[in-house]
Every structure is written in C-alpha cells, then in structure tokens.
Short mmCIF file of C-alpha atoms in Angstrom, two decimals:
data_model
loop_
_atom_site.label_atom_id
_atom_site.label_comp_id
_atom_site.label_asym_id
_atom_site.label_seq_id
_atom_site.Cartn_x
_atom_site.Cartn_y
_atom_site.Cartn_z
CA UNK G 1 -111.44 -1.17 102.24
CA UNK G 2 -114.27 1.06 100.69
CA UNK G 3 -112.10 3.96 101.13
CA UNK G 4 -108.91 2.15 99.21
CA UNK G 5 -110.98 1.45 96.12
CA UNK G 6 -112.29 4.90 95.86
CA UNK G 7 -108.91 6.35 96.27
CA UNK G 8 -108.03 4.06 93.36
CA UNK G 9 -110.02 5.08 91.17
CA UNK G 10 -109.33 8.86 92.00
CA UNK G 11 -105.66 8.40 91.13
CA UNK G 12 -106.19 6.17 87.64
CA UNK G 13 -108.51 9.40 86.98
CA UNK G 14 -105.98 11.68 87.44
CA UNK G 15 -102.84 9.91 85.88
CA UNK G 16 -104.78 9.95 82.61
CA UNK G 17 -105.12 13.36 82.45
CA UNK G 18 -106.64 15.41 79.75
CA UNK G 19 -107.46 12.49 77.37
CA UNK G 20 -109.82 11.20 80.24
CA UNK G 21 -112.21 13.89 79.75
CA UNK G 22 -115.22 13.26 76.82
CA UNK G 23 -116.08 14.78 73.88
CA UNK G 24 -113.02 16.89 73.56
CA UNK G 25 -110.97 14.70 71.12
CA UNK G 26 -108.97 16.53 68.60
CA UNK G 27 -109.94 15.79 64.98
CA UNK G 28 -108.22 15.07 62.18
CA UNK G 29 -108.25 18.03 58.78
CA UNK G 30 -109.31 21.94 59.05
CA UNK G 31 -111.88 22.46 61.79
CA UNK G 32 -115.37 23.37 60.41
CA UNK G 33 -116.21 26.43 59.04
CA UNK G 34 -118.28 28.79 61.09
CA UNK G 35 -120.91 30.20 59.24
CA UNK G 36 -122.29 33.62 59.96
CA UNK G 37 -125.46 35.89 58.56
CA UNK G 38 -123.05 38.49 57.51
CA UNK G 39 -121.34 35.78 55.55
CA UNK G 40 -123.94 34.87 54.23
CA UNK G 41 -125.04 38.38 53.02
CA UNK G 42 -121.38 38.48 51.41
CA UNK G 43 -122.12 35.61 49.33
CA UNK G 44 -125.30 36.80 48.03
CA UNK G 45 -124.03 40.22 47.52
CA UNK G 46 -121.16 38.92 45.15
CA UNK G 47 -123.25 36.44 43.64
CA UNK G 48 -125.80 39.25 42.63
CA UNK G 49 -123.01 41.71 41.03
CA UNK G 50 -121.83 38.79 38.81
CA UNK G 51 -118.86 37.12 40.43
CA UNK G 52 -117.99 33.60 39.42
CA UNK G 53 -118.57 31.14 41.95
CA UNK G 54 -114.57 30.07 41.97
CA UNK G 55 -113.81 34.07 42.80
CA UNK G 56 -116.41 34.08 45.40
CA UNK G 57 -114.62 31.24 47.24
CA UNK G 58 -111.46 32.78 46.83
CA UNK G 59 -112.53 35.75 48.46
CA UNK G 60 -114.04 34.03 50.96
CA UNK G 61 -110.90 32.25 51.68
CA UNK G 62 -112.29 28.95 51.67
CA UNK G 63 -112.74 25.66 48.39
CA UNK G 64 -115.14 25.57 45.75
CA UNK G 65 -116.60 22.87 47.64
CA UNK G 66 -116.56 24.05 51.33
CA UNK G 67 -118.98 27.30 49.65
CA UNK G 68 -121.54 24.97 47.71
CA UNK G 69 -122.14 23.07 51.08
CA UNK G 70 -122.21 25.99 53.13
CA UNK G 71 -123.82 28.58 50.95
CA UNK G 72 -125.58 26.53 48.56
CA UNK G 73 -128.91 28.26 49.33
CA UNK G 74 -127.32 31.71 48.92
CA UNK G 75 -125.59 30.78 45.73
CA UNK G 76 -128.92 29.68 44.04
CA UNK G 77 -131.32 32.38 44.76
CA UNK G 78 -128.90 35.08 46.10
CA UNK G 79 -128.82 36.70 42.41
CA UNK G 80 -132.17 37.17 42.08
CA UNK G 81 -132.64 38.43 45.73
CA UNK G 82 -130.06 40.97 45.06
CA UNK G 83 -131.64 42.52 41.48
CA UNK G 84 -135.00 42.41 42.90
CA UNK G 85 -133.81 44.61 45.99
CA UNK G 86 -131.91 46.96 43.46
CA UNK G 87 -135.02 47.05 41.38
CA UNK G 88 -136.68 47.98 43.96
CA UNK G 89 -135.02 50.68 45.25
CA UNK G 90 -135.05 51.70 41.54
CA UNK G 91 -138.35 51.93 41.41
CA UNK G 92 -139.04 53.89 44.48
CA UNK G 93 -136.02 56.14 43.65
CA UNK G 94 -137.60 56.60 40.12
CA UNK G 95 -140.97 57.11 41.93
CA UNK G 96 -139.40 59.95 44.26
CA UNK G 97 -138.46 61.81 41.29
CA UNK G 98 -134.91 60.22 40.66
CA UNK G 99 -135.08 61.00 36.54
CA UNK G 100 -131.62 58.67 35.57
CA UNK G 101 -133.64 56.14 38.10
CA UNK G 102 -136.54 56.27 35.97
CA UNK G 103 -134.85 55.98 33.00
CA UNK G 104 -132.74 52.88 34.55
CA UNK G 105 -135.76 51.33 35.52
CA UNK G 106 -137.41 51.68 31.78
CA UNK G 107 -134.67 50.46 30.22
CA UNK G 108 -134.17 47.32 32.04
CA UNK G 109 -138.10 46.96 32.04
CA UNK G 110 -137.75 46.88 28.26
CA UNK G 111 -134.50 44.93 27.43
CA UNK G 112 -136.93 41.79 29.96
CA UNK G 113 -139.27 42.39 27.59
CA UNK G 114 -137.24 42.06 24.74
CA UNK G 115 -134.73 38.87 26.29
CA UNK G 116 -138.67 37.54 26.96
CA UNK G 117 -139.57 37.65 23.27
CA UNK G 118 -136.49 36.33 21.99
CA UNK G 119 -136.30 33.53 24.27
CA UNK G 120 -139.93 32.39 23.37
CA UNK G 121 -138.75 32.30 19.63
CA UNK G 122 -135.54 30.65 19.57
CA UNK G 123 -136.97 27.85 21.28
CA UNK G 124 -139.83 26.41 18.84
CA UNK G 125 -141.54 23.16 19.55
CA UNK G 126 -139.92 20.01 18.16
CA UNK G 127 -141.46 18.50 15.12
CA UNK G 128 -142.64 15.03 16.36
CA UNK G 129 -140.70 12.03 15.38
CA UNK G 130 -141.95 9.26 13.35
CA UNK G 131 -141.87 5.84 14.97
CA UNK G 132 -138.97 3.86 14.41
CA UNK G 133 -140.72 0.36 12.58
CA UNK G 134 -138.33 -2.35 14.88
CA UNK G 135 -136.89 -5.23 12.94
CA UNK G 136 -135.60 -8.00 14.70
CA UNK G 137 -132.76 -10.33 13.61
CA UNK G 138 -134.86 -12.97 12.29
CA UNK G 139 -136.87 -10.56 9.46
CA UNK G 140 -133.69 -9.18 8.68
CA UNK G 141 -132.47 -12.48 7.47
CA UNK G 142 -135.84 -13.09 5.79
CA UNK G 143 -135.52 -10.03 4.02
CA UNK G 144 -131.96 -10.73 2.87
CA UNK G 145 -132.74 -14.07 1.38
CA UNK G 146 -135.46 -12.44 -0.59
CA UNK G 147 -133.17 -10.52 -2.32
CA UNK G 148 -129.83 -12.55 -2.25
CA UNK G 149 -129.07 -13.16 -5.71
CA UNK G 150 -130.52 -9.72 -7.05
CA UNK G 151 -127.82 -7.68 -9.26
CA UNK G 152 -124.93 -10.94 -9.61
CA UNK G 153 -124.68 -13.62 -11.92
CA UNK G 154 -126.69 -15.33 -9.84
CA UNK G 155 -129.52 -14.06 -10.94
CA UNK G 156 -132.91 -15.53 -10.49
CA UNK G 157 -131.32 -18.68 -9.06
CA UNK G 158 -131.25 -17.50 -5.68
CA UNK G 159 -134.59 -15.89 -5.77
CA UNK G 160 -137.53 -18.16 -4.25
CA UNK G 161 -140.42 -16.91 -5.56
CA UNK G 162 -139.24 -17.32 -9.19
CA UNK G 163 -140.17 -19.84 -10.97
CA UNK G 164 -137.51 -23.29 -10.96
CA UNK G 165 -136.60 -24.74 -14.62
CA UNK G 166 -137.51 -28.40 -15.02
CA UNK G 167 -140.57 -27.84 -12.17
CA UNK G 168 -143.71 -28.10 -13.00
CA UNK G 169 -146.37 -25.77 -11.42
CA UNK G 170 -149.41 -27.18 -10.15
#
C-alpha cells in the first residue's frame, strides 16, 4: 500500500512537467539588465567627455531610466573622476617634460581660477527682507471705517472721530 502511494506521487510529479520545478518561472517585460565593471567604466568615460545623459543611454542601448537606476553612481561623480585622472596624467606628463602638457595644465589651472572668481561675484548675498507687519481681517475693516467717507460727498459724516452737529461734548 506504501509502495502505491509513493508511486503516486512519482507520476503526478512527472505529468506536471517543467512547471513543477521552483524558482524558474518566466517573468513578464525585458529580463534585467546585467551590469558589468566595464560598463560601468563606459558610462563614466562618456559622462566625463561631455555626453548628454539621453546619448549615453542610447549608446548603451538601454532607457533613460534603466541608466539612472543602474549607473546612477557613475553618472554623478563619473565626470569628475574622469578630469581628475586626465589632470593627472597632465600633470605628470607636464612634469616629464611634456611642454604643450604644461601649457594645458596652466591654462586650465588659470581659467578654475578665473570661473572661481567669477562665480564668487555673481552670486552676492541677499539684502535682508523687512518683516511683513500681518493684518488680519478684523483691522482691515477697522481701518476702512476710519476712512470711509474720506474724498465723497460724504464727507465728515462718515468719519467717527469728528465731531457730530447738534452733540454736545462733555
């Protein structure tokens, strides 16, 4: 009897086939990019020479989207990484007697210093604002009835502080 239910279950097992085994369920969409450190290296290399993050993904062969979540990281800091390294081979090419190196390495020295100065002067400090005196609903109609009849034939009729005709003060 033993023997009967284990055969059983050996058959169900194999009349389901392929969609009995786990974990090897087709998904829906693209399959997942696979990311590599040469890829990577790609994406900071373009991203340093100046390429336009839309480009980059087309060269890539992948969306706008798909590259920010993948390369993110690179994207941010992958220019700078890039013109430091050429900097510094600029430098040590300049230092190993490289003359147009030198001069490359002057010039760009000096145009920082310049973009430096010109960025601390465009931006001066704002001039601080005066406070803003708040006046609620209730003084604004106090201060309209102060002055309601000013400037119309009303005249002083309308204006409570002004003395009434036929009133007596005390």
């Amino acid at each position: 009897m033993v023997e009967r239910k284990a055969r059983g279950k050996a058959a169900k097992a194999k009349s389901r086939g392929k969609a009995a085994k786990k974990g090897k369920r087709k998904s829906a969409g693209r399959p997942e990019i696979k990311v590599t450190a040469s890829d990577r290296e790609k994406v900071e290399i373009l991203i340093g020479g100046g390429m336009a993050v839309e480009e980059i993904a087309a060269a890539m062969d992948m969306a706008v989207n798909s590259l920010k979540k993948h390369f993110g990281a690179e994207l941010k800091r992958g220019r700078s990484r890039k013109q430091a390294a050429m900097l510094e081979a600029m430098f040590k090419a300049g230092v190993g007697g490289n003359v147009s190196a030198q001069k490359a390495y002057m010039q760009h020295s000096l145009l920082a210093a310049a973009d430096d100065k010109v960025q601390g002067a465009a931006e001066p400090a704002p001039a601080p604002r005066a406070p803003r005196a708040y006046q609620g609903k209730k003084d604004a109609a106090q201060e309209e009835a102060m002055t309601a009849g000013a400037g119309t034939e009303w005249g002083s009729d309308l204006d409570p502080l002004a003395p009434q005709p036929g009133v007596k003060p005390n």
